[in-house]
CSV table of C-alpha atoms and ligand atoms in Angstrom, one decimal:
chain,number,residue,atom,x,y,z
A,1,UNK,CA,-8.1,-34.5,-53.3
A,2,UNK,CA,-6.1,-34.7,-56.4
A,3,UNK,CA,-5.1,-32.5,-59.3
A,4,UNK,CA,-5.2,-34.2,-62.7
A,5,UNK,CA,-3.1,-31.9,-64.0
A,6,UNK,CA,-0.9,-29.3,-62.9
A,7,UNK,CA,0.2,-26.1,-65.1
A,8,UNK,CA,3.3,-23.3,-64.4
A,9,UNK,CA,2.9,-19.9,-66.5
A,10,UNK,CA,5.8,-17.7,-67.1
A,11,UNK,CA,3.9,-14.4,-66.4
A,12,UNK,CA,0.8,-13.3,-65.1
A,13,UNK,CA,-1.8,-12.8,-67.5
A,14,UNK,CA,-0.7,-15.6,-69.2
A,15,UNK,CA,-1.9,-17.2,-66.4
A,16,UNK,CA,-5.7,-16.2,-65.8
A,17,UNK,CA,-5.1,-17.1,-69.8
A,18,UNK,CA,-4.7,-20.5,-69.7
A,19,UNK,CA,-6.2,-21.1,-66.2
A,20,UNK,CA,-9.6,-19.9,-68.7
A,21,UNK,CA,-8.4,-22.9,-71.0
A,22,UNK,CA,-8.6,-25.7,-68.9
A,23,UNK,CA,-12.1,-24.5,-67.7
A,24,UNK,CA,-13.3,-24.1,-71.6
A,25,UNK,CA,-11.8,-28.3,-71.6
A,26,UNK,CA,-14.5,-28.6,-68.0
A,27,UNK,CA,-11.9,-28.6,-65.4
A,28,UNK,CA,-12.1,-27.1,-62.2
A,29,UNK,CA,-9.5,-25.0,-61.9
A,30,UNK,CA,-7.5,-23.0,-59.6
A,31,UNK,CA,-5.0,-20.3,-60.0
A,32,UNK,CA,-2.6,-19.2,-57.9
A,33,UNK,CA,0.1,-16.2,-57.6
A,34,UNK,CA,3.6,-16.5,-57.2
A,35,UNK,CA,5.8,-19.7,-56.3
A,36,UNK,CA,3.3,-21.5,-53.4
A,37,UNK,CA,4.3,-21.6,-50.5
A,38,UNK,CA,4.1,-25.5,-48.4
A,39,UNK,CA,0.6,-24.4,-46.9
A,40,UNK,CA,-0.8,-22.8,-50.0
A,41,UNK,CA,-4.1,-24.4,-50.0
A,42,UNK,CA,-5.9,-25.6,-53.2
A,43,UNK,CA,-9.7,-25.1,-53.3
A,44,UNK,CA,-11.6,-28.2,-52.6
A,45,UNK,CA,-12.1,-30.4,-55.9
A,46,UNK,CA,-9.9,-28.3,-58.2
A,47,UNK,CA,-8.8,-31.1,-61.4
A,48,UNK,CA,-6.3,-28.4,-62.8
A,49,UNK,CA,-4.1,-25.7,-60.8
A,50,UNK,CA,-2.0,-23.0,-62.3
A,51,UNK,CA,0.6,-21.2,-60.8
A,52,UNK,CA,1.2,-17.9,-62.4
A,53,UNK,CA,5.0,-17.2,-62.0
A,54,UNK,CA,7.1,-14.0,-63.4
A,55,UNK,CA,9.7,-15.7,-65.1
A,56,UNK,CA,9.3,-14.4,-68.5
A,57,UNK,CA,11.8,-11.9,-68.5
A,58,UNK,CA,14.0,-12.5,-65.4
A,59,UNK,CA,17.3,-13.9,-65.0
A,60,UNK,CA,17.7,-17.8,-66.3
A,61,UNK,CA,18.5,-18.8,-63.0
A,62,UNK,CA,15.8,-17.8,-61.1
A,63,UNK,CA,12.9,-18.6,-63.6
A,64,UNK,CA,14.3,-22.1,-63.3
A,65,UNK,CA,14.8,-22.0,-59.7
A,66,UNK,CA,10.9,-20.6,-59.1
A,67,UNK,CA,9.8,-23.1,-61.7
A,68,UNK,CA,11.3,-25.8,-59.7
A,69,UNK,CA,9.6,-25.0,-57.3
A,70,UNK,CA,6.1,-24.4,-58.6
A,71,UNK,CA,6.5,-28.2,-60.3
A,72,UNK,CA,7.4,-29.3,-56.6
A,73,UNK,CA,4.0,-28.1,-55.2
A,74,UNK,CA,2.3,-29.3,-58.0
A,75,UNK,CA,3.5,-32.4,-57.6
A,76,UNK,CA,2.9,-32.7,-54.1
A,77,UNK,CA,-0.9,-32.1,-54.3
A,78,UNK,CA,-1.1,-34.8,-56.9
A,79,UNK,CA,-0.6,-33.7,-60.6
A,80,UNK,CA,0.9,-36.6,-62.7
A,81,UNK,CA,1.4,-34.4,-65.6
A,82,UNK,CA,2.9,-30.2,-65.8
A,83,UNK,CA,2.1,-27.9,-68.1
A,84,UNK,CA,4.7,-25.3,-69.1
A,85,UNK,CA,2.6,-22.2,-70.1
A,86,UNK,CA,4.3,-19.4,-72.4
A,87,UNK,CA,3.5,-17.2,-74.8
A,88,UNK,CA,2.1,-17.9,-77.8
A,89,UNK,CA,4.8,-15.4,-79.6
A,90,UNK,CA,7.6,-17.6,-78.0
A,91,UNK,CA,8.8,-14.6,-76.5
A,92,UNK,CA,12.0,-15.3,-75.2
A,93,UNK,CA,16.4,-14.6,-76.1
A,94,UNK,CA,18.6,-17.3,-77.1
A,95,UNK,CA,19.1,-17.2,-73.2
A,96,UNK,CA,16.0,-18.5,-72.6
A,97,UNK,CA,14.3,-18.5,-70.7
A,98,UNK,CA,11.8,-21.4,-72.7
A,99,UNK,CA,14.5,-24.1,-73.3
A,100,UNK,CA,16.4,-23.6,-69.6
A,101,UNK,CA,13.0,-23.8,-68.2
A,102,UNK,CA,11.8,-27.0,-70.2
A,103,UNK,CA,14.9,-28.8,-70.1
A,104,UNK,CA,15.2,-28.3,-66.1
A,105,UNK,CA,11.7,-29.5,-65.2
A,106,UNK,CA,11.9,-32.3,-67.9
A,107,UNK,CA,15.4,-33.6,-65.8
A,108,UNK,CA,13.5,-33.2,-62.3
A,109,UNK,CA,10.4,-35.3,-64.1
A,110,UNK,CA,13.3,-37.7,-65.7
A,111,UNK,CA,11.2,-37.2,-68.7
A,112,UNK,CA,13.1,-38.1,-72.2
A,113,UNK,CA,10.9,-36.1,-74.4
A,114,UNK,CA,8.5,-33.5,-74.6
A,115,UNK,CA,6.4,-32.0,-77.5
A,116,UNK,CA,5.8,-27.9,-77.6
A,117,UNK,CA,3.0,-25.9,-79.5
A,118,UNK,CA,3.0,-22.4,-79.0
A,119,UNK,CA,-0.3,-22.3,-81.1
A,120,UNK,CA,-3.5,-20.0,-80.4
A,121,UNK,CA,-6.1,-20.3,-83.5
A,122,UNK,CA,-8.2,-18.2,-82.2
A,123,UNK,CA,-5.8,-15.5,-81.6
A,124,UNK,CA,-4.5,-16.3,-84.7
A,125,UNK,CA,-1.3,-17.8,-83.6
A,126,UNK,CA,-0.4,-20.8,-85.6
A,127,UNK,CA,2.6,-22.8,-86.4
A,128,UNK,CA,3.4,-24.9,-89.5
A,129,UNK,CA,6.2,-26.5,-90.9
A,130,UNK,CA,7.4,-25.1,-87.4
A,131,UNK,CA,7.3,-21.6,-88.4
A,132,UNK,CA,5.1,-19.4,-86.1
A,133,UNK,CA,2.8,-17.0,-87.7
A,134,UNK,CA,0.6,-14.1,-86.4
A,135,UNK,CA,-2.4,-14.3,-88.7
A,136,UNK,CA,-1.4,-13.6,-92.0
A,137,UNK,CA,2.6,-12.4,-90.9
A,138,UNK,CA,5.6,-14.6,-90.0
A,139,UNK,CA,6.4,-13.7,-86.2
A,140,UNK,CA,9.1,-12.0,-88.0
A,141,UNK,CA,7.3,-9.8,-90.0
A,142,UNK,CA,4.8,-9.2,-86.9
A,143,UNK,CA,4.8,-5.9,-84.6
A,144,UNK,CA,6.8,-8.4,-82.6
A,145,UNK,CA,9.8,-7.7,-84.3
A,146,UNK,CA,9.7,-4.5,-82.2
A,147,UNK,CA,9.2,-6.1,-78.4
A,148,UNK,CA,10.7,-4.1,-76.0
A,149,UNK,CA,12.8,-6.9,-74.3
A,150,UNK,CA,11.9,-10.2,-76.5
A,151,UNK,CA,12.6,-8.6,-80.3
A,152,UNK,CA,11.5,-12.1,-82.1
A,153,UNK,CA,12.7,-11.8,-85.1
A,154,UNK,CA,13.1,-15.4,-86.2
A,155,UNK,CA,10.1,-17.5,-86.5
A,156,UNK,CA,11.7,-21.0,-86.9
A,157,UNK,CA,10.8,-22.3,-83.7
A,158,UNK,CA,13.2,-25.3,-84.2
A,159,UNK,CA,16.0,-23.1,-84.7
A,160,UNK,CA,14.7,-20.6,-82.3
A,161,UNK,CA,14.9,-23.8,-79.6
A,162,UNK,CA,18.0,-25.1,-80.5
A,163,UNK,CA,19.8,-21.9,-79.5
A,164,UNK,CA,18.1,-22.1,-76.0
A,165,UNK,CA,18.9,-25.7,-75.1
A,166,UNK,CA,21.7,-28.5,-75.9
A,167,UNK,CA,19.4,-31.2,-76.8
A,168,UNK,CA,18.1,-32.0,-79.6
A,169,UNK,CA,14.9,-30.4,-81.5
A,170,UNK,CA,12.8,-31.5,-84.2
A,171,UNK,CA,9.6,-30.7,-86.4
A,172,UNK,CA,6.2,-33.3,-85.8
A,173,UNK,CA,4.8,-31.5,-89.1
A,174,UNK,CA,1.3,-30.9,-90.0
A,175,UNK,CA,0.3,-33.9,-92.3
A,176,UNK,CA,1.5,-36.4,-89.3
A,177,UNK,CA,-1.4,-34.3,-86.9
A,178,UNK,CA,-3.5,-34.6,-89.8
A,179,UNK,CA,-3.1,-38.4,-89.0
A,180,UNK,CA,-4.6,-38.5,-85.7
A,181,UNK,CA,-3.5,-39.1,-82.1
A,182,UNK,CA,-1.7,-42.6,-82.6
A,183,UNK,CA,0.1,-41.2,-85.3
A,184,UNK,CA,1.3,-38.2,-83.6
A,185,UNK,CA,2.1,-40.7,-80.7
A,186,UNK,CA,4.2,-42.7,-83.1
A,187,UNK,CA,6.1,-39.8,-84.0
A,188,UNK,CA,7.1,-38.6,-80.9
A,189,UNK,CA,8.5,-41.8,-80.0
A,190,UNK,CA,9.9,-42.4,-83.2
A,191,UNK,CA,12.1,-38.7,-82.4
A,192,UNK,CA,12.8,-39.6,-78.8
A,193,UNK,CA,14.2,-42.7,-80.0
A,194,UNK,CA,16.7,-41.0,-82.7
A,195,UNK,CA,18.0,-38.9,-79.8
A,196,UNK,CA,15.5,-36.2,-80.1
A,197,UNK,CA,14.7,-34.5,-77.0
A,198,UNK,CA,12.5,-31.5,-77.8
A,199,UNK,CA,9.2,-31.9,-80.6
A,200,UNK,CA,7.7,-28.9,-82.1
A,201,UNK,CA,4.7,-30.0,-83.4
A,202,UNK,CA,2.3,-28.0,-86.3
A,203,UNK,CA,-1.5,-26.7,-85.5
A,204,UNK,CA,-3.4,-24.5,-87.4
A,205,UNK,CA,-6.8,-25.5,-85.5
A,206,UNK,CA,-8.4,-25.8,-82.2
A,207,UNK,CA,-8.9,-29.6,-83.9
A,208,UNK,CA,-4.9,-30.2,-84.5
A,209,UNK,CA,-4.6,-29.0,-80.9
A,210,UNK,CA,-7.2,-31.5,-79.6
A,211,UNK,CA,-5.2,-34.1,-81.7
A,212,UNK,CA,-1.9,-33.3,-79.9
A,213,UNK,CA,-3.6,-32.6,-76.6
A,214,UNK,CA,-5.3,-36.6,-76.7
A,215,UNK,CA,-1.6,-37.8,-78.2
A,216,UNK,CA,0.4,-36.6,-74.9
A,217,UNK,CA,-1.8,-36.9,-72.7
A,218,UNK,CA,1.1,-39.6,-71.1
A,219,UNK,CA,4.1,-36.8,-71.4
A,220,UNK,CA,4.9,-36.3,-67.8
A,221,UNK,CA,5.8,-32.3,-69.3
A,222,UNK,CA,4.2,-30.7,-72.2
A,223,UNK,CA,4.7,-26.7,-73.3
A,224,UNK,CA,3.4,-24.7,-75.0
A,225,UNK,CA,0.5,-21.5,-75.0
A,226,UNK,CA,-3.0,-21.5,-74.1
A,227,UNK,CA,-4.4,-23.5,-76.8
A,228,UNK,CA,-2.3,-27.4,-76.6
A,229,UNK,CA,-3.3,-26.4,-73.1
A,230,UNK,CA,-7.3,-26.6,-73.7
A,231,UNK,CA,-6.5,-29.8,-76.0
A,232,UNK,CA,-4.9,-31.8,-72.7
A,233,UNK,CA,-8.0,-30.7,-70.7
A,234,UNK,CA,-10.5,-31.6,-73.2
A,235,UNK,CA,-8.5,-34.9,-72.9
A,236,UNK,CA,-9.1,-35.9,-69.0
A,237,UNK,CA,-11.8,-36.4,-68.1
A,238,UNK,CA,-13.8,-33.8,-65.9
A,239,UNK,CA,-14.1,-35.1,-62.2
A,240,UNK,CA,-17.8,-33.6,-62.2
A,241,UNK,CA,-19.9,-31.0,-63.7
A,242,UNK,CA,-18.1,-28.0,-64.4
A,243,UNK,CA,-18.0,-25.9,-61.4
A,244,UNK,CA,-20.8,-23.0,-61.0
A,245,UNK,CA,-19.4,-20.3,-58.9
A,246,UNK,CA,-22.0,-17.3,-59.3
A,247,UNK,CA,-21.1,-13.9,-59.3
A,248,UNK,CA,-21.9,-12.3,-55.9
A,249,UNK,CA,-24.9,-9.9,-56.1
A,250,UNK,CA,-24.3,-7.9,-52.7
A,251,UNK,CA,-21.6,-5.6,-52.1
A,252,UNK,CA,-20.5,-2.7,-54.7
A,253,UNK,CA,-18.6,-2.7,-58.0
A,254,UNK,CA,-15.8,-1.2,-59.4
A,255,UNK,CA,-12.7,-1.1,-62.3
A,256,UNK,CA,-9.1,0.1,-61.5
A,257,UNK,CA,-7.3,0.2,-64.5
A,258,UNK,CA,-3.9,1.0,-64.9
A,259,UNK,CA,-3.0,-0.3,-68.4
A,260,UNK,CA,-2.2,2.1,-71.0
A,261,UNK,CA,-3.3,-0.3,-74.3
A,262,UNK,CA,-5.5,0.8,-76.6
A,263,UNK,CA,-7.9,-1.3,-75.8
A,264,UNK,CA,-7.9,-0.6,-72.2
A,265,UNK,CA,-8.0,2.9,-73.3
A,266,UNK,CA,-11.0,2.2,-75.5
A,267,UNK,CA,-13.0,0.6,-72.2
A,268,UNK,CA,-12.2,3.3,-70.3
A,269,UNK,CA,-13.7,5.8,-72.7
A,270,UNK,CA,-17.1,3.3,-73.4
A,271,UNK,CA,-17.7,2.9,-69.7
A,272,UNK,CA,-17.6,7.1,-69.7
A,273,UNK,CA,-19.8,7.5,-72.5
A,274,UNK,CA,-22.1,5.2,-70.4
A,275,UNK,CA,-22.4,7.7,-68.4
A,276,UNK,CA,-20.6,6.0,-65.8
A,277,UNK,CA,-18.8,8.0,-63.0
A,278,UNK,CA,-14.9,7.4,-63.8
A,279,UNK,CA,-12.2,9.5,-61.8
A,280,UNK,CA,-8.7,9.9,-63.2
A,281,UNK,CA,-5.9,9.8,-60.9
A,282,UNK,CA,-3.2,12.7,-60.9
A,283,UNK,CA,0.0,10.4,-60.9
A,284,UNK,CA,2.2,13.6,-60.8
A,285,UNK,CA,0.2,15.4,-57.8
A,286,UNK,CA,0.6,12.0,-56.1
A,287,UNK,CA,4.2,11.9,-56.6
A,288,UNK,CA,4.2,16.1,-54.7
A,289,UNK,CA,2.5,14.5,-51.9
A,290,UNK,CA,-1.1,15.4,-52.5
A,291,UNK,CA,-3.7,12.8,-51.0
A,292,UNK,CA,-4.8,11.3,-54.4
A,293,UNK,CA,-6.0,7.9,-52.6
A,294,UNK,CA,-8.1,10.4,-49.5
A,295,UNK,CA,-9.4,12.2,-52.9
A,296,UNK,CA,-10.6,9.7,-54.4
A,297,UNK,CA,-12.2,7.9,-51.6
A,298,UNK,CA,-14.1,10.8,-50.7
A,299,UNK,CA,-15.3,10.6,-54.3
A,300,UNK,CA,-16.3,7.4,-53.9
A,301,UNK,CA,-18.0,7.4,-51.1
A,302,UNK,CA,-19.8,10.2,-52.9
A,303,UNK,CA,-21.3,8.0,-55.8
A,304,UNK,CA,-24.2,6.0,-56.6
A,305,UNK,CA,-23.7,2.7,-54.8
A,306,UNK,CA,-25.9,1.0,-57.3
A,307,UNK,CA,-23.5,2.1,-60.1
A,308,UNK,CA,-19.9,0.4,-60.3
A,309,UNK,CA,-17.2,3.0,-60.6
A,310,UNK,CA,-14.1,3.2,-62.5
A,311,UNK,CA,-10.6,4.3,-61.1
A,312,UNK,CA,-7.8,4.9,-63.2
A,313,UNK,CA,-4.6,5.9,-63.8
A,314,UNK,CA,-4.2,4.6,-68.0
A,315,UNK,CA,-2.8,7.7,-69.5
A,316,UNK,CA,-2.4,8.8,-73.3
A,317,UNK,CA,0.9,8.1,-74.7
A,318,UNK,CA,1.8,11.9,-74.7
A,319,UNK,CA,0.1,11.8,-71.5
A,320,UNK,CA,2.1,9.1,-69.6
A,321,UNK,CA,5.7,10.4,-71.9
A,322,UNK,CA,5.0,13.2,-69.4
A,323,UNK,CA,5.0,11.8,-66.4
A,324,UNK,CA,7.8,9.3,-67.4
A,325,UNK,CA,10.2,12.0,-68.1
A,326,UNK,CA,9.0,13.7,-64.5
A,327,UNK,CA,9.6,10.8,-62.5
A,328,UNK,CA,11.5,8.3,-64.4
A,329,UNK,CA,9.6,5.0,-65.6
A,330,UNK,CA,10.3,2.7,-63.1
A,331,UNK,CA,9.6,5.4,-60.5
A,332,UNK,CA,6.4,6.1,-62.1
A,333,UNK,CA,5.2,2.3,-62.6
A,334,UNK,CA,6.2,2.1,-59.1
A,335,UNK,CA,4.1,4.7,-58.0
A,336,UNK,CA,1.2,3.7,-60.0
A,337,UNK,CA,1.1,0.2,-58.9
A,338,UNK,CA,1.7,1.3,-55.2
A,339,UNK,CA,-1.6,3.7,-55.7
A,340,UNK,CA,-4.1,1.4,-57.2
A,341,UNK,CA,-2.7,-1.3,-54.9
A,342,UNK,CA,-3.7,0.5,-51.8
A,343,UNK,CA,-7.0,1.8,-53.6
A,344,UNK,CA,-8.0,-1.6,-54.1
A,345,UNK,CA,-7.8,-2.8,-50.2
A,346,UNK,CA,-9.5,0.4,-49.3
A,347,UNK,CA,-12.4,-0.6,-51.3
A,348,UNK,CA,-12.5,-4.1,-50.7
A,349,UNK,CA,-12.7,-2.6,-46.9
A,350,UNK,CA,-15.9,-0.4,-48.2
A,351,UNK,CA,-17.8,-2.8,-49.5
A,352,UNK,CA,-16.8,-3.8,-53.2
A,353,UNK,CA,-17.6,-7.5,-53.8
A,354,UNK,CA,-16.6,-7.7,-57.7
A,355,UNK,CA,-13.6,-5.7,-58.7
A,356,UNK,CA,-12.1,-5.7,-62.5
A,357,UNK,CA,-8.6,-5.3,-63.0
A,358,UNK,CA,-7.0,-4.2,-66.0
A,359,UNK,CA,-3.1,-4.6,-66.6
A,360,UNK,CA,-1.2,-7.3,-66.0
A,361,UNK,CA,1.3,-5.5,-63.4
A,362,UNK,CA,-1.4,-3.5,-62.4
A,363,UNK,CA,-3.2,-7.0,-61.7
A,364,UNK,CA,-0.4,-8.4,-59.6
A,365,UNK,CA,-0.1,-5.3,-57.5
A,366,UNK,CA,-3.8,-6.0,-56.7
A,367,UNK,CA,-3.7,-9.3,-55.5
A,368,UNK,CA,-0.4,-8.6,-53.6
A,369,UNK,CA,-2.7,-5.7,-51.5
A,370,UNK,CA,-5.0,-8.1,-51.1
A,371,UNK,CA,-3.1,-10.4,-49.9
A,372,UNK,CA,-5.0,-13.1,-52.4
A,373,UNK,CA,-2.5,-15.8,-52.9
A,374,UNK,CA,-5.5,-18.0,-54.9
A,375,UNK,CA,-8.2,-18.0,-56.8
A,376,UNK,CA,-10.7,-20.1,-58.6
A,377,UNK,CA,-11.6,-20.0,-62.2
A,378,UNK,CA,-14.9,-18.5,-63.4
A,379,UNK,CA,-17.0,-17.9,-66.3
A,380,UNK,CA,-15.1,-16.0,-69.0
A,381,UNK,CA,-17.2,-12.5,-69.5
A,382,UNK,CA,-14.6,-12.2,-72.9
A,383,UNK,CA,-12.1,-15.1,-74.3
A,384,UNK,CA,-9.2,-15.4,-71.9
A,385,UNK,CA,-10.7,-12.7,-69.8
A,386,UNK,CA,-12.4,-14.7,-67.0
A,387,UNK,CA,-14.2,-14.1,-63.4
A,388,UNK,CA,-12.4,-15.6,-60.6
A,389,UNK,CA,-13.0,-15.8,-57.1
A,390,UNK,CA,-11.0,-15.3,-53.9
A,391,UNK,CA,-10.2,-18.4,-51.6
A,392,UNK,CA,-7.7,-17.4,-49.1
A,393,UNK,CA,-8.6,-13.7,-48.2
A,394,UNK,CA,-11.8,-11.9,-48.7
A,395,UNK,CA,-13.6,-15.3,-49.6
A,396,UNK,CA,-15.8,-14.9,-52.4
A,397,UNK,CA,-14.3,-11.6,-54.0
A,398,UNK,CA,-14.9,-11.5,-57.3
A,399,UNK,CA,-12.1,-10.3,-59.1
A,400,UNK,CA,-11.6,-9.9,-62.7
A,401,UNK,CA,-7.6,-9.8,-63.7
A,402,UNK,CA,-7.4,-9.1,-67.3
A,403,UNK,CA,-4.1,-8.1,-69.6
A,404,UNK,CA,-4.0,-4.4,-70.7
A,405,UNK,CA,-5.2,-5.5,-74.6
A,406,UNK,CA,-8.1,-8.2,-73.4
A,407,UNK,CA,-11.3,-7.9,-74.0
A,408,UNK,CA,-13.7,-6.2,-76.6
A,409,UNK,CA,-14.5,-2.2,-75.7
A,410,UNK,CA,-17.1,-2.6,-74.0
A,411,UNK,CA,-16.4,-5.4,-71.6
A,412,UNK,CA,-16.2,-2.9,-68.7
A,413,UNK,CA,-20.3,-2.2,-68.8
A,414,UNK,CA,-20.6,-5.5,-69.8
A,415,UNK,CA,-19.6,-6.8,-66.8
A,416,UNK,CA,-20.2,-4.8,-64.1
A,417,UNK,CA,-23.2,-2.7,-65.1
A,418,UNK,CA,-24.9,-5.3,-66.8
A,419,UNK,CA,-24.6,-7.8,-64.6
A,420,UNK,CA,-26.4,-5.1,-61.8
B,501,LIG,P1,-0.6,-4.0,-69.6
B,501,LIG,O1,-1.3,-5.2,-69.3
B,501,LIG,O2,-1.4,-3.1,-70.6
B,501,LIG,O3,0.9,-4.1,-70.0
B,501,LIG,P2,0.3,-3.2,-67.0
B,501,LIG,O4,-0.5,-2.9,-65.8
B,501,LIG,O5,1.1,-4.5,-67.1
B,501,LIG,O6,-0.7,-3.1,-68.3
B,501,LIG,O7,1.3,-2.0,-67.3
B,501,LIG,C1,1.0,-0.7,-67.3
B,501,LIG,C2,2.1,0.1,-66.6
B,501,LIG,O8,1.9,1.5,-66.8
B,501,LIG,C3,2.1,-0.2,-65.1
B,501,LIG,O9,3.4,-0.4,-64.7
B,501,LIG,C4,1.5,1.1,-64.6
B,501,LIG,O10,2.0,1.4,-63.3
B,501,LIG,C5,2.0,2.2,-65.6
B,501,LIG,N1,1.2,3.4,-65.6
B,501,LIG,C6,-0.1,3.4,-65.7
B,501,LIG,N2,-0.6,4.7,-65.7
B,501,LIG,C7,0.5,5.5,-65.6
B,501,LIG,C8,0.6,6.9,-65.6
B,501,LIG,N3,-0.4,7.7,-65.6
B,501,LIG,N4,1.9,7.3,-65.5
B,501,LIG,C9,2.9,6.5,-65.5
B,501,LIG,N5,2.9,5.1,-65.5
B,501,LIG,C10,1.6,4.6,-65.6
C-alpha cells in the first residue's frame, strides 16, 4: 500500500485540521500523533497521512530534528510528495521555526524550490501581494499582534521569511494565479531559476488554492495551512470512493473538555441548557488530594446511559486566574491534563465508544492515556472539526479532537445527542 501524499503539522490541532482537508479533496486519510515510530502502522488504503508534531513553539533544533524524522516515515510508506502544515497566521519568531523547518526538509528532499501559502478563505485568512490578512485586518493589526509566544506583528510574509532562512524569497502575485496552473508553473520555475529558493504565492479563494494546489502538484515539498493543503488533494486523484467509517452506535458517549475559549465555554453552557448532565471538576480540591477522578466516576456511573455526559474542567477567566495563582500555571495545566487524561481511559474501560475532546493540549493528553498513536479521518460534524477513529488501541473508538475555539455552540449536542 502506498500513500500519495504525505503531510507533517507543527502542532496538534493543526493537525486533525488539515488531516479534515485532504478528506474534503476525497483522500483517505490517516493521522497520527507524535514522531512515528519504525512499526507505526498506517491503516489499510490510507492515500494521505498526517503526522501531527509539536514543533510550533519548541526549540529550532528539535522541530527540525522531529520533522526529519516524520518526513523519514513518510517516505518510507511511500509518499512522493510532503506537506509542511503551519498555521495559517504564520505564527512563528525570526528563529523559526517555519524557514529552519522548510529549508531542512527541502535539503533531505534535494528539492531546489518550494512555493508557501499560508491561506484559509474560509477562515478568512488570505494573502495578497504577500501580505497576510485576517479578514478585513493586516495580521498586524489582528488580535495576533498580542500572541502570547508568536506576537506577529509584521504581515509581509516575504520579509517575514527572509529573516528565518538564508535563501532567497520571492512573491508569485495574484494576477499570475489568476492565470492558471501552467502559468503559476512558469513562475515558479522562472524564480528557482533566478536563484530563488522560497515562493510565496497570493490566494484569496478556495479557487486560487486549487490553482496552486494543481500547479505543484510535482514539488517534492510544499507548505503552507490547511487550505493549499485541500488544493493538492483535490489534485490526486482519489484511490477509491471516499472512505465511509460510520460512527459506532453501541457503547456510551461523552465530552471532556478542558479548553478555556469562549467558544468551548459557549458549548459547555448549550449542552447544560440541554438539559444535559455536565459535572465540573474541582481542580483546586484535586490539587489537596481529594478523589475528584473516584467522584466523578461515581457520578457517572450514576447517569442515564442513554444520555452522553460532559466532564470538564474549562474555567472562567477569573475562575482559572484563581487557580493559576494557587498552583502556578504550569502546575495547574499539568494537573488538568493529568485529570482528564486518566478520566478518559477510565471511561473508555466503562463503556464509552464516542468521546469528544475539546483543547488542543487537553486533546493530546487524551490520546497519550489512551495510548492511540493513530487514527483515521472521519466525517467533519463542524469545518476542521472532524470524527476520527482509533486503529491501534481501542479499535473503532470514536474520538472527536477539536481546538479550544472550533466548532459552532452547539456542536456538543449536535454530535453526541443527536446522533443517539
Ligand atoms: P485550547 O485549545 O483552547 O488552547 P488547551 O487544552 O490547549 O485548549 O489548553 C487549555 C489549558 O488550560 C490546558 O493546559 C488545561 O490543562 C488548562 N486548564 C483547563 N482548565 C483549567 C482549570 N480549571 N484550572 C487551570 N488550568 C486549566
Amino acid at each position: 500500500m502506498t500513500l500519495r501524499i504525505g503531510c507533517i503539522a507543527d502542532d496538534f490541532t493543526g493537525g486533525t485540521d488539515v488531516a479534515a482537508a485532504f478528506r474534503r479533496a476525497g483522500l483517505r486519510t490517516a493521522l497520527v500523533f507524535g514522531t512515528p515510530e519504525d512499526t507505526t502502522a498506517l491503516p489499510a488504503g490510507c492515500d494521505a497521512a498526517v503526522v501531527a508534531l509539536k514543533s510550533r513553539s519548541t526549540p529550532v533544533d528539535e522541530a527540525v530534528a522531529d520533522s526529519l524524522a516524520a518526513q523519514r516515515w513518510l517516505w518510507s510508506r511511500g509518499a512522493a510528495q510532503v506537506y509542511f502544515k503551519y498555521c495559517s497566521t504564520f505564527d512563528s519568531t525570526p528563529q523559526g521555526n517555519i524557514g529552519p523547518v522548510t529549508d531542512a526538509l527541502m535539503d533531505a528532499a534535494g528539492a531546489g524550490v518550494t512555493l508557501h501559502c499560508p491561506a484559509s478563505p474560509p477562515n478568512g485568512r488570505t494573502v495578497y501581494q504577500g501580505h497576510l490578512f485576517v479578514h478585513d485586518q493586516l495580521l498586524s493589526d489582528s488580535p495576533l499582534r498580542h500572541h502570547p509566544l508568536n506576537p506577529m506583528t509584521d504581515s509581509a510574509l516575504v520579509r517575514l521569511l527572509s529573516a528565518q532562512t538564508r535563501h532567497h524569497v520571492a512573491l508569485l502575485d495574484w494576477s499570475t494565479v489568476r492565470r492558471g496552473v501552467a502559468a503559476v508553473r512558469d513562475a515558479v520555475v522562472a524564480h528557482q531559476q533566478s536563484g530563488v529558493r522560497h515562493v510565496i504565492a497570493d490566494a484569496l479563494t478556495d479557487e486560487d488554492l486549487a490553482v496552486l494546489g494543481a500547479a505543484t502538484l510535482e514539488l517534492p515539498l510544499v507548505a503552507g495551512a490547511a487550505g493549499l493543503a485541500e488544493g493538492l488533494g483535490h489534485a490526486y486523484p482519489a484511490a477509491g470512493p471516499a472512505a465511509a467509517e460510520t460512527l459506532p452506535r453501541d457503547g456510551r458517549a461523552a465530552v471532556l473538555a478542558g479548553s478555556c475559549s469562549a467558544r468551548t465555554l459557549e458549548q459547555i453552557a448549550q449542552f447544560y441548557a440541554a438539559g444535559l448532565p455536565s459535572l465540573h471538576l474541582d481542580v483546586l480540591a484535586a490539587a489537596t488530594g481529594r478523589d475528584v477522578i473516584g467522584e466523578a466516576l461515581a457520578w457517572y456511573d450514576e447517569q442515564d446511559p442513554d444520555l452522553p455526559v460532559l466532564i470538564y474542567a474549562s474555567a472562567s477567566s477569573d475562575e482559572l486566574a484563581a487557580v493559576q495563582a494557587q498552583l502556578g500555571v504550569a502546575e495547574a495545566a499539568a494537573r488538568v491534563e493529568e485529570l482528564l487524561g486518566t478520566l478518559a481511559a477510565h471511561l473508555v474501560e466503562r463503556g464509552v465508544r464516542r468521546l469528544l475532546v475539546a483543547g488542543g493540549e487537553t486533546s493530546g493528553a487524551v490520546t497519550t492515556a489512551l495510548g492511540v498513536r493513530a487514527v483515521l479521518v472521519g466525517e467533519e460534524a463542524d469545518a476542521g472539526v472532524p470524527w476520527t477513529y482509533a486503529t491501534n488501541e481501542h479499535d473503532g473508538l470514536a474520538l472527536m479532537l477539536k481546538s479550544g475555539n472550533f466548532g459552532a455552540p452547539d456542536l456538543f449536542v449536535r454530535a453526541l445527542a443527536e446522533t443517539e
